[in-house]
Coordinates of C-alpha atoms (C1' of nucleotides) in Angstrom, one line a residue:
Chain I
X1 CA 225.4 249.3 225.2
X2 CA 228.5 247.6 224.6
X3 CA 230.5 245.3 221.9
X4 CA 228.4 246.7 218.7
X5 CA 228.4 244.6 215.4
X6 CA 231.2 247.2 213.9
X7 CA 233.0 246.0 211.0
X8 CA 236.0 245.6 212.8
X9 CA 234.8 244.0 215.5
X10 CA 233.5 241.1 213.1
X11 CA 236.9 241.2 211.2
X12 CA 238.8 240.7 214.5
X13 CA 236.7 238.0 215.1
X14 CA 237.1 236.4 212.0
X15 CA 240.7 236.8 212.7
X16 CA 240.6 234.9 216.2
X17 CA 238.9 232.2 214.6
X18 CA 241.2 231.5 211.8
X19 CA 243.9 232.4 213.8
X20 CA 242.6 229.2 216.0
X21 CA 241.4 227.1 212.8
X22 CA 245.5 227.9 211.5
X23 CA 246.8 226.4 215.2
X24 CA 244.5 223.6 215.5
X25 CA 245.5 222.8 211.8
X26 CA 249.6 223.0 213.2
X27 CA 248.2 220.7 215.9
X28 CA 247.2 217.7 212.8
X29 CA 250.0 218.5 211.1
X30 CA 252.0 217.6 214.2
X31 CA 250.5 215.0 215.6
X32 CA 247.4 213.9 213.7
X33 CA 244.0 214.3 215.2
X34 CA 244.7 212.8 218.2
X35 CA 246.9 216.0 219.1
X36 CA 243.8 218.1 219.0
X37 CA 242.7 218.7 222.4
X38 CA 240.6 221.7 223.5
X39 CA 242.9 222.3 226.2
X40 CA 245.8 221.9 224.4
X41 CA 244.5 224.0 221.5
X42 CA 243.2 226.7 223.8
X43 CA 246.9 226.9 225.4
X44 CA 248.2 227.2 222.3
X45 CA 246.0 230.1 221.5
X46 CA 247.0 231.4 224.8
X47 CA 242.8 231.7 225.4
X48 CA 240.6 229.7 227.6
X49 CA 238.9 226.7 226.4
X50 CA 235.7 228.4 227.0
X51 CA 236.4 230.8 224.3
X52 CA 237.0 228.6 221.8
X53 CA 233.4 227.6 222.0
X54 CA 232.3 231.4 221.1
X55 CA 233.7 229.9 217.6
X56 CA 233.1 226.8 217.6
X57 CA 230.1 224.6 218.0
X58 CA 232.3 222.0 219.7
X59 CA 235.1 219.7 219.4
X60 CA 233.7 218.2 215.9
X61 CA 232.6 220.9 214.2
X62 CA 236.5 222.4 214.9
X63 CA 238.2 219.2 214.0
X64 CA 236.2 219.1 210.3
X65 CA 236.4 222.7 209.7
X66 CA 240.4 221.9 210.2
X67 CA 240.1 218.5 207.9
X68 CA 237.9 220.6 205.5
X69 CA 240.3 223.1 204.8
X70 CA 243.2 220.9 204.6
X71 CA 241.7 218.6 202.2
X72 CA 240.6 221.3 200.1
X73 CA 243.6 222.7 199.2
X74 CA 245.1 219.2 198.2
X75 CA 241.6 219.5 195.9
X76 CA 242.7 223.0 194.6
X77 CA 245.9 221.3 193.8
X78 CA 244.6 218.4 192.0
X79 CA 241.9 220.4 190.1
X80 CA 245.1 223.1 189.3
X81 CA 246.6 220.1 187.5
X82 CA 243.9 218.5 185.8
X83 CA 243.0 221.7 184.4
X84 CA 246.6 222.4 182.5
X85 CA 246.7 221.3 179.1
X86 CA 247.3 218.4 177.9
X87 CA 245.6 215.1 176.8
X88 CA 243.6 213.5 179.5
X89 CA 246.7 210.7 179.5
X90 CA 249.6 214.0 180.8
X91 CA 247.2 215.6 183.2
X92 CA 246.2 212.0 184.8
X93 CA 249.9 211.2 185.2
X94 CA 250.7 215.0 186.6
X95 CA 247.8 214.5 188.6
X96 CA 249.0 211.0 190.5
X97 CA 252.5 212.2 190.5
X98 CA 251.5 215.7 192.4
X99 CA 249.3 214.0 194.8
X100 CA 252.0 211.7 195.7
X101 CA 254.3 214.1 196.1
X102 CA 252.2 216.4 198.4
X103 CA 251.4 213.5 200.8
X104 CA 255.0 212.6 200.8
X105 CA 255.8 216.1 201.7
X106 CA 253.7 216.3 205.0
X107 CA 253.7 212.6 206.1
X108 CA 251.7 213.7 209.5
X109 CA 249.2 215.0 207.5
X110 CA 248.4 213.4 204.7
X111 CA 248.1 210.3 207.1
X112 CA 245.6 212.1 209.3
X113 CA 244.1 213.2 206.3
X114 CA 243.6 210.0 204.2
X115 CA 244.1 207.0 207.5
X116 CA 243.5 208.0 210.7
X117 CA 241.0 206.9 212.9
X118 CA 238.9 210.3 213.8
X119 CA 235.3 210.6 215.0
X120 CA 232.1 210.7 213.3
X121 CA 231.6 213.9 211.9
X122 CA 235.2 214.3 210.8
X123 CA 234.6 211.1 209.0
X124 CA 232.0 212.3 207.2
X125 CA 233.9 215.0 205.2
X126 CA 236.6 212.4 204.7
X127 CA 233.9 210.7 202.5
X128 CA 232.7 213.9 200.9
X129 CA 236.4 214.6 200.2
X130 CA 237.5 211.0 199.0
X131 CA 234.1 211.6 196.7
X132 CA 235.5 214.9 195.2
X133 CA 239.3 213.8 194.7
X134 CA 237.2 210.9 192.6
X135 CA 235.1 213.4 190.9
X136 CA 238.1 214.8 190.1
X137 CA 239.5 211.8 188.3
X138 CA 236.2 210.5 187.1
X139 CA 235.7 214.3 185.2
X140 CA 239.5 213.6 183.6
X141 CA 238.6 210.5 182.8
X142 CA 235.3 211.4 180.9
X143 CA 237.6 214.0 178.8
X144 CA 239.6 211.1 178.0
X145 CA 236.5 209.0 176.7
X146 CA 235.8 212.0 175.0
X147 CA 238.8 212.5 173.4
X148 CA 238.9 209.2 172.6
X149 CA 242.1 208.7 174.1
X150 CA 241.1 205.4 176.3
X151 CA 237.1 204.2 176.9
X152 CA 235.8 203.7 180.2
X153 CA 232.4 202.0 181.3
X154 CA 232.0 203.8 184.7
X155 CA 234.7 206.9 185.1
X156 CA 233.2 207.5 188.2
X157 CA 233.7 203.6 189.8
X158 CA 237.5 203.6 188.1
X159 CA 238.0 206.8 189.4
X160 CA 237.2 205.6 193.1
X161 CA 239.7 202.7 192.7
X162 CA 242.1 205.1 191.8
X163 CA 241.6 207.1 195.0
X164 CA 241.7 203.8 196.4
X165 CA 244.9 202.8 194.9
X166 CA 246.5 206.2 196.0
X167 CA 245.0 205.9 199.0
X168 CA 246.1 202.4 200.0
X169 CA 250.1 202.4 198.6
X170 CA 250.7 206.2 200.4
X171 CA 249.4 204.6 203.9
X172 CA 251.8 202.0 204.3
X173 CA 254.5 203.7 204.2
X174 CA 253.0 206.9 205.9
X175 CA 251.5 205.5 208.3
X176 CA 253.5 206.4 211.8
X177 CA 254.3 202.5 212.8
X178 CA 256.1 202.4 209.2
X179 CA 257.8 205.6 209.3
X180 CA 259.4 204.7 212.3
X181 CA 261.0 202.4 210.9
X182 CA 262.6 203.5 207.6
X183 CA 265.4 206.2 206.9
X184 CA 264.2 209.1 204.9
X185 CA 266.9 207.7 201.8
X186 CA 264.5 204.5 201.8
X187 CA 261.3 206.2 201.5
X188 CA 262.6 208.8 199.1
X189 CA 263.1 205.5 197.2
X190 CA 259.3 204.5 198.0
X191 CA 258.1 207.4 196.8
X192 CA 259.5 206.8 193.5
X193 CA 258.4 203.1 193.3
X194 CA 255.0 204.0 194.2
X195 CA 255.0 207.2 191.7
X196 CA 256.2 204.4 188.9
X197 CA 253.6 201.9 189.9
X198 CA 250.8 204.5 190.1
X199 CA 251.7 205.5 187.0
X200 CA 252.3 202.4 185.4
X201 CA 248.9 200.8 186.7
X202 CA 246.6 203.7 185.7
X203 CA 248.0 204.0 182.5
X204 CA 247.9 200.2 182.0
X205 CA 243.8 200.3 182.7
X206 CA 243.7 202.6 180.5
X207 CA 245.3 200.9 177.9
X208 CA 247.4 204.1 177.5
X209 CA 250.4 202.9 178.3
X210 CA 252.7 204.0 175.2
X211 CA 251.3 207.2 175.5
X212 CA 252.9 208.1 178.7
Chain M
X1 CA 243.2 173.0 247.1
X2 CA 240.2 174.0 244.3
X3 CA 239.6 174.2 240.4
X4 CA 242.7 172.5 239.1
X5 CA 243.6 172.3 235.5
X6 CA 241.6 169.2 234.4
X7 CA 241.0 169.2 230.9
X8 CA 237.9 169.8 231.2
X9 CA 237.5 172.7 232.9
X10 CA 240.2 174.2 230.5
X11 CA 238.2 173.3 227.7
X12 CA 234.9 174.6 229.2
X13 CA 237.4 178.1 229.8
X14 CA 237.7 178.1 226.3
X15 CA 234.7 177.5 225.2
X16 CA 233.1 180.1 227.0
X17 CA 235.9 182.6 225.7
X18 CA 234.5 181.3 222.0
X19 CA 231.4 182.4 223.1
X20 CA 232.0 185.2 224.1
X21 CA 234.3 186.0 221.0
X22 CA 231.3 184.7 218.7
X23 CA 228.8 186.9 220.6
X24 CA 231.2 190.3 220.2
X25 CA 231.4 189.0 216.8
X26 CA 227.7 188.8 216.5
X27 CA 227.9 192.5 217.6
X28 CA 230.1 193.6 215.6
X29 CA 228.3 192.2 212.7
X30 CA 225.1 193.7 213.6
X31 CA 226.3 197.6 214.4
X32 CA 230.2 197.3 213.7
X33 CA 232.5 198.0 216.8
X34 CA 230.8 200.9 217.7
X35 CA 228.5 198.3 219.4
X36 CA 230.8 196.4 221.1
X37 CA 231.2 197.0 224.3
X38 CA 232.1 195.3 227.7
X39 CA 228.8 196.1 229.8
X40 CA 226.6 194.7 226.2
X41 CA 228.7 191.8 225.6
X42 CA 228.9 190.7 229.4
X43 CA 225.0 191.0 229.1
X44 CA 225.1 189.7 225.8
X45 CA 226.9 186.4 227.0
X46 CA 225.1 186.4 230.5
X47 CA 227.7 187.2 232.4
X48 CA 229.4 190.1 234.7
X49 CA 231.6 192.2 233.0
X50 CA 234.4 191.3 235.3
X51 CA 234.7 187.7 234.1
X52 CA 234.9 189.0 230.5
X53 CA 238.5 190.2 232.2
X54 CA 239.5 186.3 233.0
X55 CA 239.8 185.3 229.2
X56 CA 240.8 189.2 228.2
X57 CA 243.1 191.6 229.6
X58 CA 240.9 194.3 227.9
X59 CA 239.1 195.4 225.4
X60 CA 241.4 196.5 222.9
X61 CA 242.8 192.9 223.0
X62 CA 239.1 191.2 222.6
X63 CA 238.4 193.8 219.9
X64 CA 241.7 192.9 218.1
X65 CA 240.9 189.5 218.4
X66 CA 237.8 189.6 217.1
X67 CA 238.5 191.6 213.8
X68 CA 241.4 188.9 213.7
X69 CA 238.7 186.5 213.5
X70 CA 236.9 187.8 211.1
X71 CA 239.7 188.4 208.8
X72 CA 241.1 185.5 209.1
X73 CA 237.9 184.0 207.2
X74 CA 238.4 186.5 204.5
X75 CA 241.8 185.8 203.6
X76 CA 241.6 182.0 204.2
X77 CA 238.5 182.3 201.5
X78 CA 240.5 184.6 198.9
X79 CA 243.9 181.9 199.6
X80 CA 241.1 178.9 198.9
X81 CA 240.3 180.8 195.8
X82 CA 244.4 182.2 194.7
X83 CA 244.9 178.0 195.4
X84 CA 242.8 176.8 192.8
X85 CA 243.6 175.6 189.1
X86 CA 244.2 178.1 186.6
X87 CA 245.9 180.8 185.0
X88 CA 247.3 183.7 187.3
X89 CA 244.7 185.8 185.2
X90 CA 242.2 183.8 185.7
X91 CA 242.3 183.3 189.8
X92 CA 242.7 187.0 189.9
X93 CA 239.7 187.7 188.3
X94 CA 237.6 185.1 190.7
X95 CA 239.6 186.6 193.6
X96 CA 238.4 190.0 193.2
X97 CA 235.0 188.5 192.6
X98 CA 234.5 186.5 195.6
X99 CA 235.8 189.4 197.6
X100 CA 233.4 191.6 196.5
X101 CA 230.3 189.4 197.0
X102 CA 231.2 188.6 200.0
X103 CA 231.6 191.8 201.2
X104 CA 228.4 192.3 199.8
X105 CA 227.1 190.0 201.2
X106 CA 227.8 191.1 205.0
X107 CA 227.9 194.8 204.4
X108 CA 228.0 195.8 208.2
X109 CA 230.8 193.5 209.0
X110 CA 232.8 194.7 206.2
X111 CA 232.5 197.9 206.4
X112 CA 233.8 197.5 210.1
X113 CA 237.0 195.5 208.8
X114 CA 237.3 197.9 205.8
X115 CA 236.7 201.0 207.1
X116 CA 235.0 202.0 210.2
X117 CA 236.6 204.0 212.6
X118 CA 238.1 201.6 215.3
X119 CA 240.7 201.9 218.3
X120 CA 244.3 201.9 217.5
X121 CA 244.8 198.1 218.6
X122 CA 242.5 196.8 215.9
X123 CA 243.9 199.4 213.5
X124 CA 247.2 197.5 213.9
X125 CA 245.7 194.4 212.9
X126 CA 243.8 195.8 210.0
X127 CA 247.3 197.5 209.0
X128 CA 248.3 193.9 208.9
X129 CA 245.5 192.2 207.3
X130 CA 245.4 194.8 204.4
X131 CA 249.2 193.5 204.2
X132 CA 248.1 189.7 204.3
X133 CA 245.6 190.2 201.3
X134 CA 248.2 192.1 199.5
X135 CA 250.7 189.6 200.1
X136 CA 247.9 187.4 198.5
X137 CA 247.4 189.3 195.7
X138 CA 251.6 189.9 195.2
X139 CA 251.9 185.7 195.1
X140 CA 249.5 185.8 192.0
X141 CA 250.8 188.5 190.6
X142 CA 254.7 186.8 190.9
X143 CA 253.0 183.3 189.6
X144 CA 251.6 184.7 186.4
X145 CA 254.8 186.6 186.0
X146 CA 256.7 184.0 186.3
X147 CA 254.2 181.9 183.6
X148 CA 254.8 185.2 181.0
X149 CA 251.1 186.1 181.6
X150 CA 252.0 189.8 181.9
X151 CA 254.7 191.5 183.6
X152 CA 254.7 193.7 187.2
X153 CA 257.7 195.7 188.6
X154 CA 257.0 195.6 192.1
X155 CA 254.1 193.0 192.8
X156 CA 253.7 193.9 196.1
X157 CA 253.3 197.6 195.4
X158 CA 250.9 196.8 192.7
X159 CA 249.0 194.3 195.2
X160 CA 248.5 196.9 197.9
X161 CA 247.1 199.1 194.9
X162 CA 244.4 196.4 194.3
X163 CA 243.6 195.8 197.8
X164 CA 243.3 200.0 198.1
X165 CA 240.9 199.9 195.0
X166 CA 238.9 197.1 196.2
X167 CA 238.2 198.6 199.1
X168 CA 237.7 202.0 198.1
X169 CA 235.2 201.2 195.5
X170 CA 233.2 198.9 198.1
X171 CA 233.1 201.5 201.1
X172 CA 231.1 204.1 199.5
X173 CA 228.3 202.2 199.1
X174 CA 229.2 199.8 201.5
X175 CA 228.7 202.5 204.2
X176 CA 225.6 202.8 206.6
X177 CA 224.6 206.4 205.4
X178 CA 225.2 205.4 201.8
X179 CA 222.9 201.8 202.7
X180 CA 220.4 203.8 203.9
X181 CA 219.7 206.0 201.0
X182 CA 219.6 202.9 198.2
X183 CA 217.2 200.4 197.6
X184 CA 218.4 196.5 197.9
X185 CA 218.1 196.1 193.7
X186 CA 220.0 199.6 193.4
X187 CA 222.5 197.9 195.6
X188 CA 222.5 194.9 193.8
X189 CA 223.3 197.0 190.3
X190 CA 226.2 198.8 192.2
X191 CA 227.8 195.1 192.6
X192 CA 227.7 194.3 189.0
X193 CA 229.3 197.7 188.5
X194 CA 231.7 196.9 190.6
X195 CA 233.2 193.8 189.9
X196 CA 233.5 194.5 186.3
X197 CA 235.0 197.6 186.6
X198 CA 237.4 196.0 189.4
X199 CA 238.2 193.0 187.0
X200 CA 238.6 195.2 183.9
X201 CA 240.7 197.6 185.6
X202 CA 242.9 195.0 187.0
X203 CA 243.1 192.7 184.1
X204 CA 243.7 196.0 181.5
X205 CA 246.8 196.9 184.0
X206 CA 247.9 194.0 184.0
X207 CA 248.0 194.2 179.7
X208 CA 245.9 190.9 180.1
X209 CA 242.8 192.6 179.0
X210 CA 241.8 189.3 176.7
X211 CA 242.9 186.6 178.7
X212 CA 239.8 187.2 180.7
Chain F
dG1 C1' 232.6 257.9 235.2
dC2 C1' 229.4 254.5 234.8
dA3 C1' 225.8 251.2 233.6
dA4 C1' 224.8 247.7 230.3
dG5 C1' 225.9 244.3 227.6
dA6 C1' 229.8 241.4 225.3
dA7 C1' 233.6 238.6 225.5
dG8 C1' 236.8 235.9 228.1
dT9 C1' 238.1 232.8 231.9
dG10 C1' 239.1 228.2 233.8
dA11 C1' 237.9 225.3 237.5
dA12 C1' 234.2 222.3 238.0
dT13 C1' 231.2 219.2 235.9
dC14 C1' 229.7 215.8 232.9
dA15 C1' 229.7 211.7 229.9
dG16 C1' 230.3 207.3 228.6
dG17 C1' 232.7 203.4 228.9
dA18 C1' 236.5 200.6 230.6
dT19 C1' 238.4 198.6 234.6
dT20 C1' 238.7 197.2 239.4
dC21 C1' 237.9 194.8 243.6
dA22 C1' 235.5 193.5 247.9
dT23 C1' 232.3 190.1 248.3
dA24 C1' 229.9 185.8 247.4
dC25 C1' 229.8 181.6 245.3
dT26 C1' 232.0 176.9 243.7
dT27 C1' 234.8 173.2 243.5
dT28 C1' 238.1 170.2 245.5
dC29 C1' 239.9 167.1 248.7
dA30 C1' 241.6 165.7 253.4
Chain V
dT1 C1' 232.1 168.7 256.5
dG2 C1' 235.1 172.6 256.1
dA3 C1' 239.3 175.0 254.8
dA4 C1' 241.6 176.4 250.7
dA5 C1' 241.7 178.3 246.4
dG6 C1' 239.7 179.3 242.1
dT7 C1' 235.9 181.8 239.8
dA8 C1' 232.0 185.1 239.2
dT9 C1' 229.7 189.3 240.4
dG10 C1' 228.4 194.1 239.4
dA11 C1' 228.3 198.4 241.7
dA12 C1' 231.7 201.7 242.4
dT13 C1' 235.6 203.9 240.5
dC14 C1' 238.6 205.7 237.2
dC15 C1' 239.9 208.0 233.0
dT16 C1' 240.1 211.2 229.5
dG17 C1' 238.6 214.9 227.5
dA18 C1' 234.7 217.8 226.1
dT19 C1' 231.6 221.1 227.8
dT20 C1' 229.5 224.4 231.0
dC21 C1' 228.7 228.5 233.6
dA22 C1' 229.3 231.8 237.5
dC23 C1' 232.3 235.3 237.6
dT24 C1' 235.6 238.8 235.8
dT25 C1' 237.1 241.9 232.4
dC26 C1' 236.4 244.6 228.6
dT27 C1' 233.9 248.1 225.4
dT28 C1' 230.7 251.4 224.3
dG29 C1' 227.4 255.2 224.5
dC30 C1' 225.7 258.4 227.5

DNA sequence: GCAAGAAGTGAATCAGGATTCATACTTTCA
DNA sequence: TGAAAGTATGAATCCTGATTCACTTCTTGC
């Protein structure tokens, strides 16, 4: 007999894993996706590559457990905001400005999360996440309707473009090619430009502007 | 001495590389550039894949060249469109329009320009073609400024917003898995949808909500 | 202490395309 | 016609990582 189910045996296990889920996500963070290697990621774990397939399915099922759990937590954060109080208008604002701020805060990863090229099945959960930051908006959105703050046909088609939006005026600037070129001081500027437009455009849709 | 450079063999070189280019392109059209590769597009064009080498120094350059293509088309069509008579608010609105059905229209190819996963050589030029339609959208944006239509800080920021939403909104259901679970007059729906929500959204951030 | 079964190892293998290159074929022109 | 030089061929090779698996090292219960 040998290597029984105890409880700590599981826990330790669960401990290795996340403990390689927390490098591989330090790997993205770095680099982006392309960074994630078995080998490397095994070397950084100081295990063999073999092992990490005792956790792990393969190569894919690693890479989207790490985009899962990053994306999440920019969810958590978005759904954090949208649930303080205030009208539908504030928390829409709060909601853009946050995300903005977040991606601007880890570059790297916000650009692997929202732009780089990954494979297949880490794709997929980029669509299933781009769908819930748009639920996200879309359920705002609704509240607003409600509220009769603004009047929307289709929250959930708006809310896309506004994922979109985000989506498209971070990536410029994030993306690696750009970064290289600009001094932090310039982008800190960016940021604020894009914040403003953001803002400004959402707002404008909505025919909400005054009540910024 | 053998093969000089009479014209006509240099036009019969490049005509075979437009060949060539219009077969990859017929690839990528049919499966996006997942399904372009040298062994099927030698085959394709009925030749050995070392010859595809004479008018390419490798794939990522054909690939490149090929989205280039394609692009090209996309943005000469929304310039023919920008070009014509009217107010700013006005070519806006048909711009987004014609975008949008023509995307519709070829769903697999734009998907692949919009937002399949591609190597980081064509990435570059789809970084630069999202810039080229924004630039588009920025010159309209600065014209109907200019006429007092409405007024935008930073066109160009606002532009790369539109081109974001645009191409948000179309991906979801612009994308294979998404195609495969709808029925042609579902899709059909989800293009109406679309377009007004684009052209109301735009228009209503613009404060030309009427003009329309 | 030891046998049985888990877990860990990492060099070897595999996969899937891109790329090369020795060889064969064409064209040109003296 | 044949030597020279360009062009085409496509099987063989290379590349880059993911994945495997025979073997070693643990852990446990007796």
């Amino acid at each position: 007999m040998a290597y029984r189910q105890t409880p700590e045996r599981l826990a330790r296990d669960q401990a290795q894993r996340l403990h390689i889920l927390q490098l591989a996500h330090a790997q993205v963070v770095e680099g982006g996706f392309a960074q994630l290697t078995m080998q490397r990621l095994a070397k950084a774990a100081d295990i063999a590559t073999g092992t990490l397939y005792r956790h792990f399915s393969g190569k894919g099922e690693l890479a989207a457990e790490v985009f899962c759990m990053a994306s999440q937590r920019e969810v958590d954060a978005l759904k954090e905001v949208f649930a303080a109080q205030g009208s539908a208008v504030q928390r829409l604002r709060q909601g853009v400005e946050r995300f903005a701020a977040r991606a601007w805060d880890s570059r790297q990863l916000a650009w692997a999360l929202i732009a780089e090229p990954v494979d297949p099945q880490v794709e997929e959960q980029r669509l299933r996440y781009r769908e819930a930051y748009a639920e996200l908006f879309a359920q705002v959105l609704r509240e607003g309707c409600a509220a009769g703050e603004f009047s929307v046909q289709y929250p959930h088609l708006v809310a896309a473009c506004f994922v979109g939006a985000i989506s498209e005026v971070l990536v410029g600037p994030l993306s690696p090619q750009a970064r290289a070129q600009r001094s932090e001081h310039e982008v800190d500027d960016d940021l604020k430009r894009v914040r403003a437009t953001l803002v400004e455009l959402f707002l404008g849709a909505l025919g909400a502007r005054e009540h910024a």
